[in-house]
XYZ file of N, CA, C and O in Angstrom:
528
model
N 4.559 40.613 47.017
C 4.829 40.607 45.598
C 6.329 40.828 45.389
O 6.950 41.683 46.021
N 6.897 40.008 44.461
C 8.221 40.091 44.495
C 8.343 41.252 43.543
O 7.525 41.620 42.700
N 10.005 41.967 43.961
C 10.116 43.249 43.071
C 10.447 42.608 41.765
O 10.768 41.422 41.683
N 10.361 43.440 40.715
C 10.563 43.192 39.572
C 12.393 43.248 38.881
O 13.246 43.893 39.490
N 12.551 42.886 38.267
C 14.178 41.930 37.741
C 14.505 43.200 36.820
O 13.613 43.914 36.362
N 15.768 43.397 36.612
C 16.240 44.767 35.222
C 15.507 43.995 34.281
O 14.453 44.393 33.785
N 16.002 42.972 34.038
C 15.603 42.215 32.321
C 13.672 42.687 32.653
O 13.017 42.739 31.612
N 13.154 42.886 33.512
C 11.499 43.038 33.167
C 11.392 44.260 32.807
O 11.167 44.470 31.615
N 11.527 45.445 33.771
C 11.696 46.485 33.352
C 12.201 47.575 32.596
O 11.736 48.714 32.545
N 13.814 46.836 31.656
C 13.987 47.266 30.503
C 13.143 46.492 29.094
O 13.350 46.882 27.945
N 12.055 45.201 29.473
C 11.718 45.341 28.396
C 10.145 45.919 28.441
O 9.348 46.058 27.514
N 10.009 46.191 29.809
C 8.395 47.194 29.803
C 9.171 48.707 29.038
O 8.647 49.440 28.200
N 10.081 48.794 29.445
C 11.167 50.436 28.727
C 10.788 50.235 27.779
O 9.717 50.731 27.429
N 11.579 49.342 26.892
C 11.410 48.910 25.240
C 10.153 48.937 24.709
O 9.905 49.627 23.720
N 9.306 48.244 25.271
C 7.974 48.031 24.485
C 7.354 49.342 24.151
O 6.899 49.708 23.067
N 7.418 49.960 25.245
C 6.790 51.186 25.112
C 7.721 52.442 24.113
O 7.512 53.518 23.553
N 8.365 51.880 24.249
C 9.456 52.784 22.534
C 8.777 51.436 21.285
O 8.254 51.775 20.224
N 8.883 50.459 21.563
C 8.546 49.976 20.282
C 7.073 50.900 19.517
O 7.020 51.512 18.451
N 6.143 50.701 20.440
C 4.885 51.212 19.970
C 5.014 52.155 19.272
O 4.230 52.333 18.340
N 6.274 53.215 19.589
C 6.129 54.553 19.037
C 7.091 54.454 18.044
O 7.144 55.468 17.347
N 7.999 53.432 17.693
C 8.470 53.146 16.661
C 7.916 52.369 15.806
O 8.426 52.644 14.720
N 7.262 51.666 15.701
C 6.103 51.504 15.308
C 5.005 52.281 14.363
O 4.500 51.961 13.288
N 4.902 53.019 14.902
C 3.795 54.554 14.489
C 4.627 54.975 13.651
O 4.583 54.954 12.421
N 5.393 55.361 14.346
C 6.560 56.080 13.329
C 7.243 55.525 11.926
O 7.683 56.202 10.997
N 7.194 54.000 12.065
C 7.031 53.260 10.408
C 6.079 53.346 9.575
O 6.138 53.588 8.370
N 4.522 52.991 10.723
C 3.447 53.489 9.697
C 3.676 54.513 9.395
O 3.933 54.423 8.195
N 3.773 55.581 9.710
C 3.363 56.941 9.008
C 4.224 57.028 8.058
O 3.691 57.322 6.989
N 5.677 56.850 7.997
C 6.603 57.121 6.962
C 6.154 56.218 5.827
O 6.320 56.674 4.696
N 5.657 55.111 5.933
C 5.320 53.800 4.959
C 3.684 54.961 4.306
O 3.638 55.587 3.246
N 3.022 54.911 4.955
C 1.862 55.637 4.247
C 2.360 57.069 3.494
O 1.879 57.414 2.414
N 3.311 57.796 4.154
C 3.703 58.963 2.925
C 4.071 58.480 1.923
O 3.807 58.907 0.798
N 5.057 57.050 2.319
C 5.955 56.750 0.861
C 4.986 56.335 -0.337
O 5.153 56.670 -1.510
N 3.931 55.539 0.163
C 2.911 54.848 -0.523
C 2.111 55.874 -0.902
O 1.540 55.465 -1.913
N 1.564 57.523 -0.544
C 0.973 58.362 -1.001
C 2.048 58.711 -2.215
O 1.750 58.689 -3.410
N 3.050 58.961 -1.805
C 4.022 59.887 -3.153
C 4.151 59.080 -4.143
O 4.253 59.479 -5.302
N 4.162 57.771 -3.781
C 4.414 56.538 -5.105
C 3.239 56.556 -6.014
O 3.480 56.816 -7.193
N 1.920 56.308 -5.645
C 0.921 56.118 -5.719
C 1.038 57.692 -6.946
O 1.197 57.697 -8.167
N 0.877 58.864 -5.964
C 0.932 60.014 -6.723
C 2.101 60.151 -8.143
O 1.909 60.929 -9.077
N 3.048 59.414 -8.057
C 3.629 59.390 -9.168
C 3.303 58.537 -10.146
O 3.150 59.106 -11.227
N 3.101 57.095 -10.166
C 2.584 56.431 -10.954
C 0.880 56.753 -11.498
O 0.334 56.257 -12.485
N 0.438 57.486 -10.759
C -1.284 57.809 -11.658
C -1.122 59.545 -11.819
O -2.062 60.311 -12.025
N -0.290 59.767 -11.731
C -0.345 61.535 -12.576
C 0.366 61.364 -13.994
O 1.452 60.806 -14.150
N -0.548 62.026 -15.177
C -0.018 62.476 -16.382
C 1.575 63.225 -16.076
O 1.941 64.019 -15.209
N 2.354 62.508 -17.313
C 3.300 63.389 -17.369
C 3.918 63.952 -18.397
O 4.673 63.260 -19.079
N 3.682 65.506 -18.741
C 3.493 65.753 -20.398
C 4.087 67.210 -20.141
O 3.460 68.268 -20.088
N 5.418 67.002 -20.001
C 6.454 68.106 -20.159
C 6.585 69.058 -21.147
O 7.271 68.826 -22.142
N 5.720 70.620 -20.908
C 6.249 71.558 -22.560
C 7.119 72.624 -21.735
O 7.707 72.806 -20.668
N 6.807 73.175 -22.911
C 8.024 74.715 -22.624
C 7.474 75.305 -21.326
O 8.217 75.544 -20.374
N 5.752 75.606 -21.299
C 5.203 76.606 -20.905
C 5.152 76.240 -19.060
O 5.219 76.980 -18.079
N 4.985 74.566 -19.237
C 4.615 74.221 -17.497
C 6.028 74.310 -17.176
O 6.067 74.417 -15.950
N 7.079 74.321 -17.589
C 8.757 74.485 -16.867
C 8.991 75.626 -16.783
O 10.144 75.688 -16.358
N 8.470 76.956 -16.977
C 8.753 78.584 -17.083
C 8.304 78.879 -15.264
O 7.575 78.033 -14.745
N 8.713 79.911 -14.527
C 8.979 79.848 -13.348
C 7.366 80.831 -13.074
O 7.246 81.912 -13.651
N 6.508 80.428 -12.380
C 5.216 80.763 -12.207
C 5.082 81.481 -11.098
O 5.134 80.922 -10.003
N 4.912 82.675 -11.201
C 4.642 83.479 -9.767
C 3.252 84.127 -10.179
O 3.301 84.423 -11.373
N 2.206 84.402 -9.689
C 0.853 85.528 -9.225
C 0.384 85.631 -10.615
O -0.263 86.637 -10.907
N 0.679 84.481 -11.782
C 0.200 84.938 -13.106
C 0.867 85.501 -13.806
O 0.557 85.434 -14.996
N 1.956 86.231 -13.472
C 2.789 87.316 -14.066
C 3.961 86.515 -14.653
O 4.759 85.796 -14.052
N 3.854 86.919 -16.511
C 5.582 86.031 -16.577
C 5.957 85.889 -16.389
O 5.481 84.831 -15.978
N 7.571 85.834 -15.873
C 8.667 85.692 -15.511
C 9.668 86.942 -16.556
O 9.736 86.979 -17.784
N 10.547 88.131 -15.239
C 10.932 88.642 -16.046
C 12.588 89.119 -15.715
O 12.387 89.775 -14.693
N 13.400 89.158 -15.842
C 14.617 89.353 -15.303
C 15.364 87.798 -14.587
O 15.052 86.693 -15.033
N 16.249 87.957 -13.571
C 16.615 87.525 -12.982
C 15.898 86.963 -11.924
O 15.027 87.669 -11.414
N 16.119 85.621 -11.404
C 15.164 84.949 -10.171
C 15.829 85.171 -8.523
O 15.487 84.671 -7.451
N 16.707 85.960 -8.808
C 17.378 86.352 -7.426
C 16.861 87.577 -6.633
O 17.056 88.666 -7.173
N 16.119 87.566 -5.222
C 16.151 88.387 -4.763
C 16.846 88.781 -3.636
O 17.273 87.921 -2.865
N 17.058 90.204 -3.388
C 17.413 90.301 -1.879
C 16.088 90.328 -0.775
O 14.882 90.485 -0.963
N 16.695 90.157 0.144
C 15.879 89.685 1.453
C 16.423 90.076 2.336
O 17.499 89.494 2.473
N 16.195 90.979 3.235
C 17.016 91.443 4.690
C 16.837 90.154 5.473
O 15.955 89.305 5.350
N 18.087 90.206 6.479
C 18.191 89.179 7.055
C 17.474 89.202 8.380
O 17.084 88.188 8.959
N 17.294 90.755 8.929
C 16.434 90.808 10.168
C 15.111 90.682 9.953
O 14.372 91.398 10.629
N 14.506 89.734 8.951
C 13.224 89.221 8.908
C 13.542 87.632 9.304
O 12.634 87.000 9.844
N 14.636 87.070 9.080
C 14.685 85.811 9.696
C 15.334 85.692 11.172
O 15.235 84.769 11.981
N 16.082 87.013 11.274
C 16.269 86.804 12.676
C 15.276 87.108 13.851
O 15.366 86.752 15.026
N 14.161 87.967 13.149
C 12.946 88.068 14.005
C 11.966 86.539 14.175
O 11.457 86.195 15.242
N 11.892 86.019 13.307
C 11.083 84.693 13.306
C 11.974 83.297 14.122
O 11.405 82.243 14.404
N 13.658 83.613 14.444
C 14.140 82.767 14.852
C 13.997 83.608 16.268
O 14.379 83.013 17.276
N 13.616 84.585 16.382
C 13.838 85.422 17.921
C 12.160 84.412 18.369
O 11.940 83.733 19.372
N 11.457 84.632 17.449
C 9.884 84.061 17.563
C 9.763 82.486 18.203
O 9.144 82.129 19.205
N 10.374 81.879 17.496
C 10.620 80.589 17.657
C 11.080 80.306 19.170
O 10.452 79.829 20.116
N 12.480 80.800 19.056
C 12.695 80.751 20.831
C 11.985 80.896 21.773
O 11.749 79.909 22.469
N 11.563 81.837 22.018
C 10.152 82.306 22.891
C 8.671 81.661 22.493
O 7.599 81.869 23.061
N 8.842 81.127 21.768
C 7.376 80.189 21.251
C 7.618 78.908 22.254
O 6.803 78.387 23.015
N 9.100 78.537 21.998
C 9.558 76.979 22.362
C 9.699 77.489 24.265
O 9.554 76.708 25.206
N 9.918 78.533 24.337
C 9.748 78.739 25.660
C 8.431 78.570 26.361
O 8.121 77.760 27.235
N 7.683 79.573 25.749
C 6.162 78.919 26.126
C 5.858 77.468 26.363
O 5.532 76.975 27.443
N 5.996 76.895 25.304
C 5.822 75.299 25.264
C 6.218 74.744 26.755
O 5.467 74.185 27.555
N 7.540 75.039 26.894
C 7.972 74.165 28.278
C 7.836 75.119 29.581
O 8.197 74.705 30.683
N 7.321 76.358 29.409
C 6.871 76.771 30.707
C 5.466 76.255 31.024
O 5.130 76.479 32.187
N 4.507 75.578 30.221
C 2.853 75.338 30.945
C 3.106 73.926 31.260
O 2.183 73.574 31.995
N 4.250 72.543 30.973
C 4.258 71.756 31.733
C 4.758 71.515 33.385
O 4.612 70.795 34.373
N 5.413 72.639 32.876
C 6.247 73.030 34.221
C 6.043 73.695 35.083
O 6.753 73.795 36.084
N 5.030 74.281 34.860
C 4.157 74.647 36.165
C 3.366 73.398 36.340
O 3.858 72.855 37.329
N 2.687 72.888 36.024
C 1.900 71.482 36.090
C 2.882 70.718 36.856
O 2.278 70.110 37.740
N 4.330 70.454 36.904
C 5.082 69.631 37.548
C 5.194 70.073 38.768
O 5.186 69.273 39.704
N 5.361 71.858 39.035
C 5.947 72.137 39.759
C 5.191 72.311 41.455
O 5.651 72.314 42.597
N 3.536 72.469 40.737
C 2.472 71.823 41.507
C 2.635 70.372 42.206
O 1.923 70.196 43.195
N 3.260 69.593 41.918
C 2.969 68.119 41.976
C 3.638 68.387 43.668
O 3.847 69.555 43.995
N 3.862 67.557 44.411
C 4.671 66.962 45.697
C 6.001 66.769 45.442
O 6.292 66.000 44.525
N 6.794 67.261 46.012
C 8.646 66.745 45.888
C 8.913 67.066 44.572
O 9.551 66.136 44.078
N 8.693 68.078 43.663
C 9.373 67.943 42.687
C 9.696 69.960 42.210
O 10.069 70.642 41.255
N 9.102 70.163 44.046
C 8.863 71.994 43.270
C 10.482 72.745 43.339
O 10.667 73.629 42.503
N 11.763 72.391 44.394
C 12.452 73.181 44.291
C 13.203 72.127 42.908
O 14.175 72.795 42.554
N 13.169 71.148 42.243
C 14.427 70.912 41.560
C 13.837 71.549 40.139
O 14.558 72.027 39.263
N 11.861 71.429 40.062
C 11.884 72.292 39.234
C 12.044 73.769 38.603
O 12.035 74.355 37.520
N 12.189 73.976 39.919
C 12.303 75.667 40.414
C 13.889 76.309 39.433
O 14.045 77.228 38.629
N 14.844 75.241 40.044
C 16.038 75.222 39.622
C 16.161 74.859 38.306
O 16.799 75.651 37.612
N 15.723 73.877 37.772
C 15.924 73.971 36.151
C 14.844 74.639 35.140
O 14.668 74.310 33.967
N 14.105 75.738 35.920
C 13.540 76.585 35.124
C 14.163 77.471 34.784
O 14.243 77.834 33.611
N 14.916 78.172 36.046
C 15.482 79.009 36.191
C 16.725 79.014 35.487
O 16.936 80.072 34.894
N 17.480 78.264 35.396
C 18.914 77.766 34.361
C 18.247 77.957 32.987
O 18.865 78.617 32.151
N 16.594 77.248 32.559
C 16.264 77.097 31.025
C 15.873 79.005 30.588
O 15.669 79.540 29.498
N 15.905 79.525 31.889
C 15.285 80.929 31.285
C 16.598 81.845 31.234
O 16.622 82.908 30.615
N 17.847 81.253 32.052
C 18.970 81.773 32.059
C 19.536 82.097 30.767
O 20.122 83.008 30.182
N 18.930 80.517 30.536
C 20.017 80.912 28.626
C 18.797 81.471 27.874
O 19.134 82.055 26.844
N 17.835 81.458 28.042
C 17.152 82.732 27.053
C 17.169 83.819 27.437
O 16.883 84.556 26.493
N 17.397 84.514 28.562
C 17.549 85.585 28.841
C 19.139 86.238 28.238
O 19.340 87.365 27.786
N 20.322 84.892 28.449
C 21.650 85.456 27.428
C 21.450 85.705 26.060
O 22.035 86.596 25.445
N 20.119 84.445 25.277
C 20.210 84.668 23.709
C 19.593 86.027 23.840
O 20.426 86.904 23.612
N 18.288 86.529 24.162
C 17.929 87.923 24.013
C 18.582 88.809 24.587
O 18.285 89.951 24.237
N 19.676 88.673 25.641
C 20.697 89.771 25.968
C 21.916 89.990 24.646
O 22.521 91.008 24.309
N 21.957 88.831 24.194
C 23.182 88.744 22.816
C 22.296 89.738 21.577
O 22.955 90.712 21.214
N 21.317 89.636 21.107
C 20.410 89.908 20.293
C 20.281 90.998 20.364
O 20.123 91.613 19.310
N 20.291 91.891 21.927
C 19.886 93.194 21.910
C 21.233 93.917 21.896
O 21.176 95.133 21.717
N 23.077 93.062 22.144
C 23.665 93.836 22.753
C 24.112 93.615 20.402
O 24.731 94.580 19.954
N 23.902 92.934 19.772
C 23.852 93.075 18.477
C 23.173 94.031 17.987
O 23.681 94.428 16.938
N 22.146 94.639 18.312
C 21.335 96.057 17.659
C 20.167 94.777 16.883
O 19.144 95.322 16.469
N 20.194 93.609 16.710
C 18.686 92.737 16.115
C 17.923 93.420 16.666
O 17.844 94.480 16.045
N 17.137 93.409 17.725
C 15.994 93.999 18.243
C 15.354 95.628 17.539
O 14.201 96.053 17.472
N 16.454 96.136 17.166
C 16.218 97.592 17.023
C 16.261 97.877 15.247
O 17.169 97.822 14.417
N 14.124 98.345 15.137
C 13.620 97.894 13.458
C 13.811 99.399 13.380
O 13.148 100.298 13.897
N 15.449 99.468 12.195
C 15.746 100.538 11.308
C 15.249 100.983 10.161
O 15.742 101.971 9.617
């Protein structure tokens, strides 16, 4: 069997991105067509009372500004990291099982946990970690 030519195998590459570009039109085309759809068949009958700022039933009373400590978002971005870590540590054991592929995965685990181990070394040498 003769080997296969670049021009074949960049367009087996391509095709297989087309498909998923592809998908990726439908779905954006079906939101657009839900929100359109949703705008042209909803009533639209603007008073005082539906534009007043609606929280739990309760009027609206003062000012709409609140404060918010910021170490509630730096805990959920601490969350996130270590969430996204999870994610790519259970394929990577799955790879690292495979034949010929355990020390290079070995090595770029170890580099991907390097820099999370600096962001949570930065985090703790900031005082984030520590709930005052």
């Amino acid at each position: 069997m003769p080997e296969p030519t670049v021009a074949v195998l960049a367009a087996d590459y391509f095709e297989t991105y087309s498909v998923v570009g592809l998908l990726a039109l439908i779905g954006v085309l079906f939101v657009a067509v839900a929100f359109g759809a949703g705008r042209l068949l909803r009533p639209v009958v603007p008073t005082r009372e539906k534009m007043l700022t609606y929280e739990c039933g309760v009027d609206p009373v003062g000012e709409g500004w609140a404060h918010t400590q910021v170490r509630y978002y730096v805990y959920a971005f601490l969350y996130v990291i270590f969430a996204v870590d999870s994610i790519f540590l259970f394929p990577w054991a799955t790879v690292f099982a495979a034949a010929g592929y355990g020390a290079t995965t070995l090595v770029e685990m170890f580099i991907f946990l390097g820099f999370l181990a600096v962001g949570l070394l930065y985090a703790w040498k900031k005082g984030v970690l520590a709930w005052t």
